[in-house]
Coordinates of C-alpha atoms in Angstrom, one line a residue:
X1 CA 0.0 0.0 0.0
X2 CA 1.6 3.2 -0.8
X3 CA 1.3 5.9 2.0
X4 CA -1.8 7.6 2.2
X5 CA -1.8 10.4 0.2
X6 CA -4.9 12.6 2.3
X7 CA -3.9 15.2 4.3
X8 CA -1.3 15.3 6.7
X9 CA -2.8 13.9 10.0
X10 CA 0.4 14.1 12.9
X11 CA 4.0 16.4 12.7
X12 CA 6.4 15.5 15.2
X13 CA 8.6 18.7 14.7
X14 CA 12.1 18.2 16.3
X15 CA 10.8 16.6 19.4
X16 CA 12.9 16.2 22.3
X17 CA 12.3 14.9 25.7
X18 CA 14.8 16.0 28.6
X19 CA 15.0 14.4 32.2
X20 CA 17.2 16.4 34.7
X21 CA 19.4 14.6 37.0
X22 CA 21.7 14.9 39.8
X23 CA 24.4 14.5 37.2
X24 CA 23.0 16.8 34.7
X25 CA 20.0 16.7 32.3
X26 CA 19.7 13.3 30.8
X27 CA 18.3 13.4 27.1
X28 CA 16.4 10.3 26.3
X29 CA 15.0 11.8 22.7
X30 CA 16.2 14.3 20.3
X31 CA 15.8 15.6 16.8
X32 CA 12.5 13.4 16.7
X33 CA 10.7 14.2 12.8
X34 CA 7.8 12.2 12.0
X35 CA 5.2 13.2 9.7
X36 CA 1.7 10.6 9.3
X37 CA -0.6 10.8 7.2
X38 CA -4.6 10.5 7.3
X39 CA -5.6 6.9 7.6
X40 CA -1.9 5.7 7.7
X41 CA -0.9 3.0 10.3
X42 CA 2.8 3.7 11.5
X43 CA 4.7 1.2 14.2
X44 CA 7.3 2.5 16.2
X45 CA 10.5 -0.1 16.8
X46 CA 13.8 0.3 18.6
X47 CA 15.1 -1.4 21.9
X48 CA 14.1 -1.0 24.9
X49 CA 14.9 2.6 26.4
X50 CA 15.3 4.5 22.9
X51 CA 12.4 6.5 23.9
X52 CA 9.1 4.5 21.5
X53 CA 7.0 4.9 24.3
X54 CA 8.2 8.2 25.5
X55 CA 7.3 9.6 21.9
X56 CA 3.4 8.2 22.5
X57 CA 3.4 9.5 25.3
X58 CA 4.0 13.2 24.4
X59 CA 1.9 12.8 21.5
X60 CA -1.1 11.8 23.8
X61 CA -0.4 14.3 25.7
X62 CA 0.7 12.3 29.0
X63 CA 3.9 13.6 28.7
X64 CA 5.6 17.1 28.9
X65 CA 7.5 18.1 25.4
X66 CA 10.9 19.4 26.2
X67 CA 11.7 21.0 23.0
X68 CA 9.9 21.0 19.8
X69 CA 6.2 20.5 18.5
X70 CA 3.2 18.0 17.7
X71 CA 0.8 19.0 15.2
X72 CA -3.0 17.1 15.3
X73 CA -4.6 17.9 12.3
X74 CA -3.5 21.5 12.2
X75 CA -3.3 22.2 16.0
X76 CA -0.5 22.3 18.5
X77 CA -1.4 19.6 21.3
X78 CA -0.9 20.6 24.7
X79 CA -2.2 18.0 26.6
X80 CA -4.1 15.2 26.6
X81 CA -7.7 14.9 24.8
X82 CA -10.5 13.0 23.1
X83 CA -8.8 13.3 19.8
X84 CA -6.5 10.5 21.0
X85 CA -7.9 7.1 21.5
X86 CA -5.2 5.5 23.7
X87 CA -4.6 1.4 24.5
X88 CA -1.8 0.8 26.7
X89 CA 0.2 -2.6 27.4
X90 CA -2.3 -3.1 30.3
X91 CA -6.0 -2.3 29.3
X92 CA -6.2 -0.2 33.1
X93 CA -10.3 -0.7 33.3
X94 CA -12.5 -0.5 36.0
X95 CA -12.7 -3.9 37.1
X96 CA -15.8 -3.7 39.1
X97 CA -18.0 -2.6 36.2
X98 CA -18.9 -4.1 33.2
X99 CA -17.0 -3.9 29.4
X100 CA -20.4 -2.2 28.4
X101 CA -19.7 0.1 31.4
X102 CA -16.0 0.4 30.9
X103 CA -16.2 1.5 27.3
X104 CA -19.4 4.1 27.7
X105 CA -17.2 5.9 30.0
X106 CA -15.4 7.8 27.4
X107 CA -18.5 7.5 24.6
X108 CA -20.5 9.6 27.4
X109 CA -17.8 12.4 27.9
X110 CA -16.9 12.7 23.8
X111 CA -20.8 12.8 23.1
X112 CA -22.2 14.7 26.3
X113 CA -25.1 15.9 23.7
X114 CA -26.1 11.9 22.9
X115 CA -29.1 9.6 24.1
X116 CA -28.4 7.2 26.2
X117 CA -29.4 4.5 23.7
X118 CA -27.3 6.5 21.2
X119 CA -24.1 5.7 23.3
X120 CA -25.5 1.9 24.5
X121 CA -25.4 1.7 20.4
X122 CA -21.7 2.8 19.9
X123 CA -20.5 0.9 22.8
X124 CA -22.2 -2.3 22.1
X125 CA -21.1 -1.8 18.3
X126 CA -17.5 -1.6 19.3
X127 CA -17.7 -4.3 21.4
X128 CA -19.6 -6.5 19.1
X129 CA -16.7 -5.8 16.4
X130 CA -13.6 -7.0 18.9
X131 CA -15.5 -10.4 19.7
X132 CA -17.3 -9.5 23.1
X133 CA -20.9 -9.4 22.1
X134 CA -21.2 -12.3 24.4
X135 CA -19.7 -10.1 27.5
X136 CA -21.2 -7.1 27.5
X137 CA -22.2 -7.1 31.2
X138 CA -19.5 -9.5 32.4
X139 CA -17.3 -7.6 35.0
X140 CA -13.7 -6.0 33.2
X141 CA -12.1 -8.0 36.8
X142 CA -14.1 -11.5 35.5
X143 CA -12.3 -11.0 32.0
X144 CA -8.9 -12.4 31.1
X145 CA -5.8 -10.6 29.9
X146 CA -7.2 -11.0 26.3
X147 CA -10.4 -10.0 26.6
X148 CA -10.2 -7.4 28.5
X149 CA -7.1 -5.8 26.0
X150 CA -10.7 -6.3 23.2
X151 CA -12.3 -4.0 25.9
X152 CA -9.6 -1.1 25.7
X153 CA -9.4 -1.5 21.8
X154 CA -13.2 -1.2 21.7
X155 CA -13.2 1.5 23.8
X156 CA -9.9 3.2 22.0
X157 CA -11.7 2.8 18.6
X158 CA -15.6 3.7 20.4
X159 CA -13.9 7.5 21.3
X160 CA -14.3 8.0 17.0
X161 CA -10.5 9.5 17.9
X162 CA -8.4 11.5 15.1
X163 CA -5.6 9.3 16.1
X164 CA -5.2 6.1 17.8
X165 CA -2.1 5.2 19.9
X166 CA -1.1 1.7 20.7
X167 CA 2.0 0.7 23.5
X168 CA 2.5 -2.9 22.7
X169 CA -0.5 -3.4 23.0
X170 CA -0.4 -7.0 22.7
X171 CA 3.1 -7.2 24.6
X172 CA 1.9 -9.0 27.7
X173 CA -0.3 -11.6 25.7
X174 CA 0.7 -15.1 25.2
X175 CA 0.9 -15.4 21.4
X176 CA -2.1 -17.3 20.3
X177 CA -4.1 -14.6 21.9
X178 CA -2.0 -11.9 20.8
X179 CA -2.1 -13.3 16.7
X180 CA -5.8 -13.5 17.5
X181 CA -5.7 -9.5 18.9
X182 CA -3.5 -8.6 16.0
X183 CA -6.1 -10.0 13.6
X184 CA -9.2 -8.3 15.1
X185 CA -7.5 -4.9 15.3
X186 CA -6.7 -5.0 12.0
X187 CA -10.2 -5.8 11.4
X188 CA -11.6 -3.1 12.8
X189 CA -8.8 -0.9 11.9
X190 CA -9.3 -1.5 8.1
X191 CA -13.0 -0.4 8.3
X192 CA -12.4 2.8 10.6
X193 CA -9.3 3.6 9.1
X194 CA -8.6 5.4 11.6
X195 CA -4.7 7.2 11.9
X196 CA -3.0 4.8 13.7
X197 CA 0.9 4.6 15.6
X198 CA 1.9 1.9 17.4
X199 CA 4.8 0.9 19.5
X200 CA 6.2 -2.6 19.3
X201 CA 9.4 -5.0 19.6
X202 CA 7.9 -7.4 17.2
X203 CA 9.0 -7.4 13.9
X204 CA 6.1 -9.5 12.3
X205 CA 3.9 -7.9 14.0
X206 CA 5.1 -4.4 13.0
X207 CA 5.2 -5.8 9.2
X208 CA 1.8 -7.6 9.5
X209 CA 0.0 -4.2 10.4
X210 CA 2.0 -1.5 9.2
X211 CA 2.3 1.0 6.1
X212 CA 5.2 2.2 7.1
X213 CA 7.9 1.3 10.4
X214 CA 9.9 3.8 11.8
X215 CA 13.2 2.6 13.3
X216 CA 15.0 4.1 16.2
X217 CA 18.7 4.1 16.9
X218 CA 19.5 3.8 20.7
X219 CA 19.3 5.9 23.6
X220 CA 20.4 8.5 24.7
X221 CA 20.0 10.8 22.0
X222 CA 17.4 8.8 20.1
X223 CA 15.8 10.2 16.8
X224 CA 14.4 8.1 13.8
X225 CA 17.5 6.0 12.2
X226 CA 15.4 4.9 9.5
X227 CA 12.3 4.3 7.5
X228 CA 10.7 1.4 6.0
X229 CA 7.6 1.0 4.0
X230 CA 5.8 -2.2 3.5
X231 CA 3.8 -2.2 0.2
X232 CA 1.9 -5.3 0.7
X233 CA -2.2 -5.4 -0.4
X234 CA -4.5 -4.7 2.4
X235 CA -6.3 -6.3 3.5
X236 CA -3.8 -8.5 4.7
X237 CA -4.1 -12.4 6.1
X238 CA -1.4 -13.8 8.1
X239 CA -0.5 -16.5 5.7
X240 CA -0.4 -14.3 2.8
X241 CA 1.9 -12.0 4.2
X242 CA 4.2 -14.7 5.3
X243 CA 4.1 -16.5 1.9
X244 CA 4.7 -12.8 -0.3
X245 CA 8.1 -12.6 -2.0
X246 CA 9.2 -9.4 -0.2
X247 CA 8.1 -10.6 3.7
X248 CA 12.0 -11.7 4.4
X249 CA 13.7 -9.2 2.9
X250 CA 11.3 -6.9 4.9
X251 CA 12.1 -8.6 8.1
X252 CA 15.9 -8.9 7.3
X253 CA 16.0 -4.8 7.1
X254 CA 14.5 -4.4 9.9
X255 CA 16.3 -7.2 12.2
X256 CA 19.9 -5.6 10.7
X257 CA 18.9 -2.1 11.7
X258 CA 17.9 -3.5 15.1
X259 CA 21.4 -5.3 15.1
X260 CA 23.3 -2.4 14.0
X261 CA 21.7 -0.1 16.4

């Protein structure tokens, strides 16, 4: 697929993020340029402490920009908001209420102005499309790891956000559930297409759901060390993409930047 070619949805201008220390300021990010566009899904990959997350974070507006800019569809972000549909490693619901409950939280508060049976209706439609028709008034504490993870995507998806941002969001899944999650969000990705960035360690999985992967050289100091776009036919099915002439030589780029870096 070739990048989306709609208006420019995200601008990470020169990001940096700064941490003072005893020892003297500690930069953990700098120089950070990403541009995304409209319906594009971008993956995020670098080691551990190169600053992925850190970079979703300031984007959703969780945490403070030391230097630079973000640009959400034309407007400086200064903290967080309902434009940003979030799903962290751990779905952090309520677990005495319900899924239903969990995800009408934030329908309520991004459509004050709706019935109630106009926000049952989003809810229960989000749900329905991550597989939890079936648990709609089970408790979020009742659910396992898996399903409750369907819970945050629903509700993620259910906030009809400008962007959606995803910390590996299938990180602490064991990986039948997780090639299981990975298939229902594209699902319901490809039908919102919704502007999506994700932050992952997994190669495949970064291919499998990606338009384009943004690598990041190490810490301290990080900043994008390279781009790779992945022009395979969407929608995509996990044996196709493994059987296309291009999936190793994808996977080798990405596993020698990762080695190099």
């Amino acid at each position: 697929m070739v990048v989306n070619e709609q208006k420019m949805m995200l601008n990470c201008i020169d990001l940096a993020k700064i941490y003072p220390s005893k020892k003297g300021d500690f930069t953990v990010l700098s120089d950070f340029n990403l541009k995304v566009s409209q319906g594009e899904f971008v993956s995020i990959i670098g080691h551990s402490g190169c600053g992925k997350s850190t970079v979703l974070s300031m984007i959703a507006g969780l945490n403070a920009i030391s230097r630079g800019g973000i640009v959400l569809d034309g407007k400086h972000i200064a903290g967080p908001g309902p434009d940003r549909g979030v799903v962290f490693q751990s779905p952090c619901l309520f677990p005495w209420m319900t899924a239903l409950e969990n995800v009408l939280l934030g329908v309520k508060k991004v459509f004050p102005h709706a019935t109630r049976q106009q926000t049952d209706d989003i809810a229960r439609y989000y749900l329905d499309k991550v597989g939890l028709s079936d648990a709609f008034h089970k408790r979020a504490g009742e659910l396992s790891n898996g399903m409750q993870q369907r819970v945050g995507i629903a509700r993620a998806f259910a906030l009809k956000p400008k962007i959606l941002l995803l910390d590996e969001p299938f990180g602490m899944l064991d990986s039948l559930t997780k090639s299981e999650l990975q298939e229902v969000l594209m699902e319901v990705w490809t039908k919102e297409k919704i502007t999506a960035i994700m932050v992952t360690h997994d190669v495949d999985e970064a291919i499998f759901l990606s338009d384009r992967v943004i690598m990041m050289t190490g810490g301290p100091f990080a900043k994008v060390g390279d781009v790779l776009s992945i022009h395979l036919e969407r929608p995509r099915e996990r044996k196709a993409v493994l059987a296309h002439p291009d999936y190793y030589d994808l996977r080798g780029h990405l596993i020698d930047f990762l080695e190099q870096h």
